[in-house]
């Protein structure tokens, strides 16, 4: 199985690569469009600021390629947010795969949300064998609102989308690669989709 | 609900843990990778590695250690010690560190905080502050807490937040090593005046101290070293007791 981590210059890719290695899979980093379009599974990571990351995607032309992919794609953290319509972070226009807007947490709570929180209302094969209210590690200041594409929710002041799915596209706000054995289970499930 | 984090801290010199670690059933308690895996399995929420090597060679060894930890450990970890440039941070993040912690270098050149949070995102920039209460005034200290500065803890913390820090690791030097509890009053004041997470450090001696740091100190996470390394407090037992005190934890 060819697993590609889309490498467009944004994000801590090493941890994701190691997480797959612990599952016995060599995930390859690549920004090559041929490699990406012929992969079996794709990981779309992202850490940092939305506008800068989106700019890098546009420069590489990947913003046009990713929405046309047919194989399972998993966006992680900022990766998931860039698959949404827009982000309040730097007024960024996203790829619009998920028809939902990304907003900033209100300052009633500490921002960023940093640490372990639970995921609930799980409804996808991505969560097979993962129990309701399992803990996942999250670090983020912006969130996708609850919507019809929502397959898991988390509550931080308000309930928001911890994961999204549309056809072959999946997105998770948490970091499965840093979320212990339950996180590893989700990555394993993704490989089986 | 977002849970409070329990963070063991490991001091590393030339790629090895120092300051006696006395874990039972460990073949090599000096190996940070073995220890990190053990802590992750025992329920630690995050780990902090503090590089106290003073040499270039030691720093290189640290990068190799970070790579090995990232390969084998499935919880987040922060690396601190001797970080003074974006290049240092790039090397650490490329080796798999999730966050970096800066201290003296931020005091000497506060713009470093802006540079790092602009380049890597504030989520991976932890600013560590060592402070000591002298005549009622909390004064920030440099170089592992040995050199006093003119900076006031609360002013500096505010500035650090404004410049883009994602989190503050506050060590009270009055409490550090005493095992008499965290500096809860200062912690609570920090937590009330800032909108980023605060990690309490210095003074952990028993379970009640952790309870107090969360309930009175309003901290978001608590860090300790020796009580964990010497098995005086078991992480799961600590978390069970926190939970019994209505403090949300990951169990």
Coordinates of C-alpha atoms in Angstrom, one line a residue:
Chain A
X1 CA 0.0 0.0 0.0
X2 CA 1.3 3.4 -1.0
X3 CA 0.7 6.0 1.7
X4 CA 1.8 9.5 0.9
X5 CA 2.0 12.4 3.4
X6 CA 1.5 15.5 1.3
X7 CA 4.6 17.7 1.9
X8 CA 3.9 21.3 1.0
X9 CA 6.1 22.9 3.7
X10 CA 3.6 23.2 6.5
X11 CA 3.6 21.2 9.6
X12 CA 5.4 18.7 11.8
X13 CA 5.3 15.9 9.4
X14 CA 7.9 13.7 11.2
X15 CA 5.5 12.7 14.0
X16 CA 2.9 11.5 11.5
X17 CA 5.5 9.5 9.6
X18 CA 6.6 7.9 12.8
X19 CA 3.1 7.1 13.9
X20 CA 2.6 5.1 10.6
X21 CA 6.0 3.5 11.1
X22 CA 4.8 2.2 14.5
X23 CA 1.9 0.6 12.6
X24 CA 4.4 -1.0 10.2
X25 CA 3.7 1.3 7.3
X26 CA 6.3 3.4 5.5
X27 CA 4.5 6.6 4.7
X28 CA 6.3 8.7 2.1
X29 CA 6.6 12.4 2.1
X30 CA 6.0 13.9 -1.3
X31 CA 4.8 17.0 -3.1
X32 CA 5.0 15.3 -6.5
X33 CA 1.6 15.5 -8.2
X34 CA 2.0 12.1 -10.0
X35 CA 3.0 10.4 -6.8
X36 CA 0.0 12.0 -5.0
X37 CA -2.6 11.1 -7.6
X38 CA -1.4 7.5 -7.8
X39 CA -1.2 6.9 -4.0
X40 CA -3.6 4.5 -2.2
X41 CA -4.0 6.7 0.9
X42 CA -3.1 10.3 1.4
X43 CA -2.4 12.3 4.6
X44 CA -2.8 16.1 4.4
X45 CA -1.1 17.6 7.5
X46 CA -0.7 21.2 8.6
X47 CA 0.5 23.2 11.5
X48 CA 0.9 27.0 11.8
X49 CA -1.1 29.8 10.2
X50 CA -3.9 29.1 7.7
X51 CA -3.1 31.9 5.3
X52 CA 0.6 31.0 5.0
X53 CA -0.2 27.3 4.5
X54 CA -2.8 28.1 1.9
X55 CA -0.4 30.2 0.0
X56 CA 2.1 27.4 -0.1
X57 CA -0.6 25.0 -1.4
X58 CA -1.6 27.5 -4.1
X59 CA 2.0 28.0 -5.2
X60 CA 2.5 24.2 -5.6
X61 CA -0.9 23.9 -7.4
X62 CA -2.0 21.3 -4.9
X63 CA -5.1 23.4 -4.0
X64 CA -6.5 22.4 -7.4
X65 CA -5.4 18.8 -7.2
X66 CA -6.5 17.8 -3.7
X67 CA -10.3 18.4 -4.2
X68 CA -10.2 16.1 -7.3
X69 CA -8.6 13.1 -5.5
X70 CA -10.5 9.9 -5.5
X71 CA -8.7 7.9 -2.9
X72 CA -9.1 8.3 0.9
X73 CA -7.6 11.6 2.1
X74 CA -7.1 12.4 5.8
X75 CA -6.6 16.1 6.7
X76 CA -5.1 16.6 10.2
X77 CA -5.5 19.8 12.3
X78 CA -4.8 22.7 10.0
X79 CA -5.0 20.3 7.1
X80 CA -8.6 19.7 8.0
X81 CA -9.3 23.4 8.3
X82 CA -7.9 24.1 4.9
X83 CA -10.3 21.6 3.4
X84 CA -13.2 23.8 4.7
X85 CA -14.8 26.7 2.9
X86 CA -12.9 29.5 4.8
X87 CA -11.1 30.3 7.9
X88 CA -11.3 33.4 10.1
X89 CA -7.5 33.0 10.6
X90 CA -6.1 35.6 8.2
X91 CA -9.4 35.6 6.3
X92 CA -8.3 32.6 4.3
X93 CA -10.3 31.0 1.6
X94 CA -10.1 27.2 1.9
X95 CA -10.4 24.4 -0.7
X96 CA -14.1 24.1 0.1
X97 CA -14.3 20.3 0.2
X98 CA -16.3 20.5 3.5
X99 CA -19.0 23.1 3.3
X100 CA -18.3 24.6 6.7
X101 CA -16.6 27.8 8.0
X102 CA -13.7 27.8 10.4
X103 CA -14.0 30.3 13.3
X104 CA -11.9 31.4 16.2
X105 CA -12.7 30.3 19.8
X106 CA -14.0 33.2 21.9
X107 CA -11.7 34.6 24.6
X108 CA -14.1 33.3 27.3
X109 CA -11.7 30.4 27.5
X110 CA -8.0 30.1 27.0
X111 CA -6.9 30.1 23.4
X112 CA -5.3 28.0 22.1
X113 CA -7.2 25.0 23.5
X114 CA -4.2 22.8 24.4
X115 CA -4.4 19.3 25.7
X116 CA -6.6 16.2 25.8
X117 CA -10.3 16.5 25.3
X118 CA -13.0 13.9 24.4
X119 CA -14.6 13.1 21.1
X120 CA -18.2 12.1 21.0
X121 CA -21.1 11.3 18.6
X122 CA -18.7 9.2 16.6
X123 CA -20.2 8.1 13.2
X124 CA -17.7 6.8 10.7
X125 CA -15.7 3.6 10.1
X126 CA -12.7 5.9 11.0
X127 CA -13.7 5.3 14.6
X128 CA -14.3 1.5 14.5
X129 CA -13.2 0.2 17.9
X130 CA -12.8 3.7 19.3
X131 CA -15.2 4.3 22.3
X132 CA -17.4 7.3 22.7
X133 CA -15.7 10.0 24.8
X134 CA -12.2 8.7 24.0
X135 CA -9.5 11.2 24.7
X136 CA -7.6 12.9 21.8
X137 CA -4.8 15.5 21.9
X138 CA -5.7 18.9 20.4
X139 CA -3.9 22.2 19.9
X140 CA -5.8 24.8 18.1
X141 CA -7.3 28.3 18.2
X142 CA -9.8 27.9 15.3
X143 CA -12.5 25.3 14.9
X144 CA -15.0 24.0 12.3
X145 CA -18.6 24.5 13.2
X146 CA -20.9 21.6 13.7
X147 CA -22.5 20.7 10.3
X148 CA -24.0 17.8 8.3
X149 CA -20.5 16.5 7.4
X150 CA -19.6 16.3 11.1
X151 CA -18.6 12.7 12.2
X152 CA -17.3 13.5 15.7
X153 CA -17.7 16.4 18.1
X154 CA -15.7 18.0 20.9
X155 CA -16.8 20.6 23.3
X156 CA -14.6 23.6 24.3
X157 CA -17.1 26.2 25.5
X158 CA -19.2 25.2 22.5
X159 CA -19.6 21.9 20.7
X160 CA -17.8 21.9 17.3
X161 CA -16.7 19.4 14.7
X162 CA -13.7 17.3 15.8
X163 CA -13.9 15.4 12.6
X164 CA -15.5 15.8 9.2
X165 CA -16.2 13.5 6.3
X166 CA -17.4 13.9 2.7
X167 CA -17.2 11.0 0.3
X168 CA -13.5 10.0 0.3
X169 CA -12.4 13.1 2.2
X170 CA -11.8 12.9 6.0
X171 CA -10.6 15.5 8.4
X172 CA -9.7 15.4 12.0
X173 CA -9.0 18.4 14.2
X174 CA -7.1 16.4 16.8
X175 CA -3.7 14.8 16.4
X176 CA -4.2 11.0 16.1
X177 CA -0.4 10.7 15.7
X178 CA 0.0 12.1 19.2
X179 CA -3.1 10.6 20.9
X180 CA -1.7 7.4 22.3
X181 CA -3.1 4.0 21.3
X182 CA -6.6 5.3 20.5
X183 CA -5.1 7.8 18.0
X184 CA -3.1 4.9 16.5
X185 CA -6.3 3.0 16.1
X186 CA -7.9 5.8 14.1
X187 CA -4.8 5.9 11.8
X188 CA -5.1 2.1 11.4
X189 CA -8.8 2.4 10.5
X190 CA -8.0 5.0 7.9
X191 CA -5.5 2.6 6.3
X192 CA -8.4 0.1 6.0
X193 CA -10.9 2.4 4.3
Chain B
X1 CA -14.2 18.6 28.6
X2 CA -10.6 19.7 28.2
X3 CA -8.6 17.9 30.9
X4 CA -5.8 19.1 33.2
X5 CA -2.4 17.8 32.1
X6 CA 0.2 15.9 34.2
X7 CA 3.7 16.4 32.8
X8 CA 6.9 14.6 34.0
X9 CA 10.1 16.6 33.2
X10 CA 13.3 14.9 32.4
X11 CA 16.7 16.6 32.6
X12 CA 19.0 15.5 29.8
X13 CA 22.8 15.8 29.6
X14 CA 24.6 14.4 26.6
X15 CA 21.6 12.4 25.6
X16 CA 21.2 10.7 29.1
X17 CA 18.8 11.5 31.9
X18 CA 20.4 13.0 35.0
X19 CA 19.4 13.8 38.5
X20 CA 18.7 10.3 39.7
X21 CA 15.9 8.5 38.2
X22 CA 14.9 5.5 40.1
X23 CA 12.3 3.5 38.3
X24 CA 11.7 -0.1 39.2
X25 CA 11.7 -2.7 36.5
X26 CA 13.7 -0.5 34.1
X27 CA 16.8 -2.0 32.5
X28 CA 18.3 1.4 31.8
X29 CA 16.8 4.3 33.7
X30 CA 19.3 6.6 32.2
X31 CA 17.9 6.1 28.7
X32 CA 15.4 8.9 28.1
X33 CA 13.7 6.9 25.3
X34 CA 12.9 4.0 27.6
X35 CA 11.7 6.4 30.3
X36 CA 9.5 8.4 27.9
X37 CA 7.8 5.2 26.7
X38 CA 7.3 4.1 30.3
X39 CA 5.7 7.5 31.2
X40 CA 3.5 7.5 28.2
X41 CA 2.3 4.0 29.1
X42 CA 1.7 5.1 32.7
X43 CA -0.7 7.9 31.8
X44 CA 1.5 11.0 31.4
X45 CA -0.3 13.5 29.2
X46 CA 2.9 15.2 27.9
X47 CA 6.6 15.1 28.5
X48 CA 9.2 17.9 28.8
X49 CA 12.9 17.2 28.1
X50 CA 15.3 19.9 29.3
X51 CA 18.7 19.8 27.8
X52 CA 21.3 20.8 30.3
X53 CA 24.3 19.9 28.2
X54 CA 26.6 22.9 27.8
X55 CA 28.5 21.6 24.8
X56 CA 27.9 21.6 21.0
X57 CA 28.4 17.8 21.1
X58 CA 25.8 17.5 23.8
X59 CA 23.3 19.5 21.7
X60 CA 23.9 17.2 18.7
X61 CA 23.2 14.2 20.9
X62 CA 20.0 15.9 22.0
X63 CA 18.7 16.0 18.5
X64 CA 19.4 12.3 18.1
X65 CA 17.5 11.6 21.3
X66 CA 14.6 13.7 20.1
X67 CA 14.4 11.7 16.9
X68 CA 14.3 8.4 18.9
X69 CA 11.7 9.7 21.3
X70 CA 9.5 10.9 18.4
X71 CA 9.9 7.5 16.7
X72 CA 8.7 5.5 19.8
X73 CA 6.5 7.8 21.9
X74 CA 2.9 8.5 21.0
X75 CA 2.2 11.5 23.2
X76 CA 3.3 15.1 22.7
X77 CA 6.6 16.4 24.0
X78 CA 8.4 19.7 24.5
X79 CA 12.1 20.2 24.3
X80 CA 13.9 23.1 26.1
X81 CA 17.4 24.2 26.9
X82 CA 19.8 26.3 24.9
X83 CA 17.4 27.3 22.1
X84 CA 18.2 30.7 20.8
X85 CA 17.3 30.9 17.1
X86 CA 14.7 29.8 14.5
X87 CA 17.4 27.4 13.2
X88 CA 17.6 25.6 16.5
X89 CA 13.8 25.2 16.5
X90 CA 13.7 24.0 12.9
X91 CA 16.2 21.3 13.8
X92 CA 14.2 20.2 16.8
X93 CA 10.8 20.2 15.0
X94 CA 12.3 18.3 12.1
X95 CA 13.5 15.7 14.6
X96 CA 9.9 15.3 15.8
X97 CA 9.6 17.6 18.8
X98 CA 6.0 19.0 19.2
X99 CA 6.9 22.1 21.0
X100 CA 10.0 24.0 22.1
X101 CA 10.5 25.9 25.3
X102 CA 12.6 29.0 25.5
X103 CA 13.7 30.9 28.5
X104 CA 16.9 33.1 28.8
X105 CA 17.1 33.7 25.1
X106 CA 13.6 35.2 25.2
X107 CA 14.6 37.6 28.0
X108 CA 17.8 38.6 26.2
X109 CA 16.0 39.1 22.9
X110 CA 12.2 39.2 23.3
X111 CA 11.7 39.5 19.5
X112 CA 12.6 35.8 19.3
X113 CA 9.2 34.9 20.6
X114 CA 7.5 36.8 17.7
X115 CA 9.9 35.2 15.2
X116 CA 9.2 31.7 16.4
X117 CA 5.4 32.1 16.7
X118 CA 5.3 33.7 13.2
X119 CA 7.3 31.0 11.6
X120 CA 6.1 27.9 13.5
X121 CA 2.8 28.9 15.0
X122 CA 2.3 29.9 18.6
X123 CA 1.1 26.3 19.4
X124 CA 4.7 25.1 19.6
X125 CA 6.2 28.0 21.4
X126 CA 6.4 27.6 25.2
X127 CA 8.0 30.3 27.2
X128 CA 9.5 29.1 30.4
X129 CA 9.8 31.7 33.2
X130 CA 11.8 31.2 36.3
X131 CA 10.9 33.6 39.0
X132 CA 11.6 34.2 42.7
X133 CA 9.6 36.3 45.2
X134 CA 11.9 38.8 46.8
X135 CA 10.5 41.3 49.3
X136 CA 7.0 40.5 48.0
X137 CA 8.0 41.1 44.4
X138 CA 8.2 38.3 41.8
X139 CA 11.4 38.8 39.9
X140 CA 12.3 36.9 36.7
X141 CA 15.6 35.1 36.8
X142 CA 18.0 34.1 34.1
X143 CA 20.3 31.2 33.4
X144 CA 18.5 28.4 35.3
X145 CA 17.3 30.8 37.9
X146 CA 20.8 32.0 39.0
X147 CA 20.8 35.6 37.7
X148 CA 18.1 38.0 38.8
X149 CA 16.7 40.5 36.2
X150 CA 14.7 43.7 36.7
X151 CA 11.7 42.0 35.1
X152 CA 8.5 41.5 37.0
X153 CA 6.9 38.1 36.5
X154 CA 3.4 39.4 35.7
X155 CA 4.6 42.1 33.3
X156 CA 6.9 39.7 31.5
X157 CA 4.3 37.0 31.3
X158 CA 1.9 39.6 29.7
X159 CA 4.6 40.6 27.2
X160 CA 5.4 37.0 26.4
X161 CA 1.7 36.4 25.6
X162 CA 1.4 39.5 23.5
X163 CA 4.5 38.4 21.5
X164 CA 2.9 35.1 20.6
X165 CA 3.8 32.5 23.2
X166 CA 1.3 29.6 23.1
X167 CA 1.9 28.6 26.7
X168 CA 3.8 29.6 29.8
X169 CA 5.8 27.3 32.0
X170 CA 6.2 29.1 35.3
X171 CA 8.7 27.8 37.8
X172 CA 8.7 29.3 41.2
X173 CA 12.3 29.2 42.5
X174 CA 11.0 29.7 46.1
X175 CA 9.1 26.4 45.8
X176 CA 11.4 24.4 43.4
X177 CA 13.0 21.5 45.3
X178 CA 11.1 22.1 48.5
X179 CA 8.3 19.5 47.9
X180 CA 6.1 21.9 49.9
X181 CA 3.6 22.7 47.1
X182 CA 3.3 25.0 44.0
X183 CA 3.3 28.8 44.1
X184 CA -0.5 28.9 43.9
X185 CA -1.1 32.5 44.6
X186 CA 1.2 33.6 41.8
X187 CA -0.2 30.9 39.5
X188 CA -3.8 32.1 40.1
X189 CA -2.8 35.6 39.3
X190 CA -1.1 34.6 36.1
X191 CA -4.0 32.5 35.1
X192 CA -6.5 35.3 35.7
X193 CA -4.5 37.9 33.8
X194 CA -3.5 35.8 30.8
X195 CA -5.5 34.0 28.1
X196 CA -3.0 31.2 27.3
X197 CA -2.4 28.0 29.2
X198 CA -0.1 28.0 32.3
X199 CA 2.0 25.1 33.4
X200 CA 2.7 25.0 37.1
X201 CA 6.3 23.9 38.1
X202 CA 8.3 23.8 41.2
X203 CA 7.3 22.4 44.6
X204 CA 5.4 19.1 43.9
X205 CA 5.7 16.8 46.9
X206 CA 2.4 15.1 47.3
X207 CA -1.0 14.6 45.6
X208 CA -2.7 17.4 47.5
X209 CA -0.1 19.8 46.0
X210 CA -1.4 18.9 42.5
X211 CA -5.0 19.3 43.6
X212 CA -4.2 22.7 45.0
X213 CA -2.3 23.8 41.9
X214 CA -5.4 23.2 39.8
X215 CA -8.1 24.3 42.3
X216 CA -6.3 27.2 43.9
X217 CA -3.6 28.0 41.3
X218 CA -6.0 27.6 38.4
X219 CA -3.2 26.0 36.4
X220 CA -3.9 24.2 33.1
X221 CA -1.1 21.6 33.7
X222 CA 1.3 20.6 36.4
X223 CA 4.9 19.6 35.9
X224 CA 7.1 17.7 38.2
X225 CA 10.3 15.6 38.1
X226 CA 11.5 13.8 41.2
X227 CA 8.2 12.7 42.7
X228 CA 7.6 10.8 39.5
X229 CA 11.1 9.6 38.8
X230 CA 11.4 8.1 42.3
X231 CA 7.9 6.6 42.2
X232 CA 6.8 8.7 45.2
X233 CA 3.7 9.5 43.2
X234 CA 2.2 7.2 40.6
X235 CA 0.7 9.1 37.7
X236 CA -2.5 7.0 37.5
X237 CA -3.0 7.1 41.2
X238 CA -2.5 10.9 41.1
X239 CA -5.1 11.2 38.3
X240 CA -7.6 9.0 40.1
X241 CA -7.4 11.3 43.1
X242 CA -7.6 14.4 41.0
X243 CA -10.7 12.9 39.4
X244 CA -12.2 12.3 42.8
X245 CA -11.7 15.9 43.5
X246 CA -13.7 16.8 40.4
X247 CA -10.7 17.9 38.5
X248 CA -11.0 16.7 34.8
X249 CA -8.2 14.4 33.9
X250 CA -7.6 11.8 31.1
X251 CA -7.9 8.4 32.7

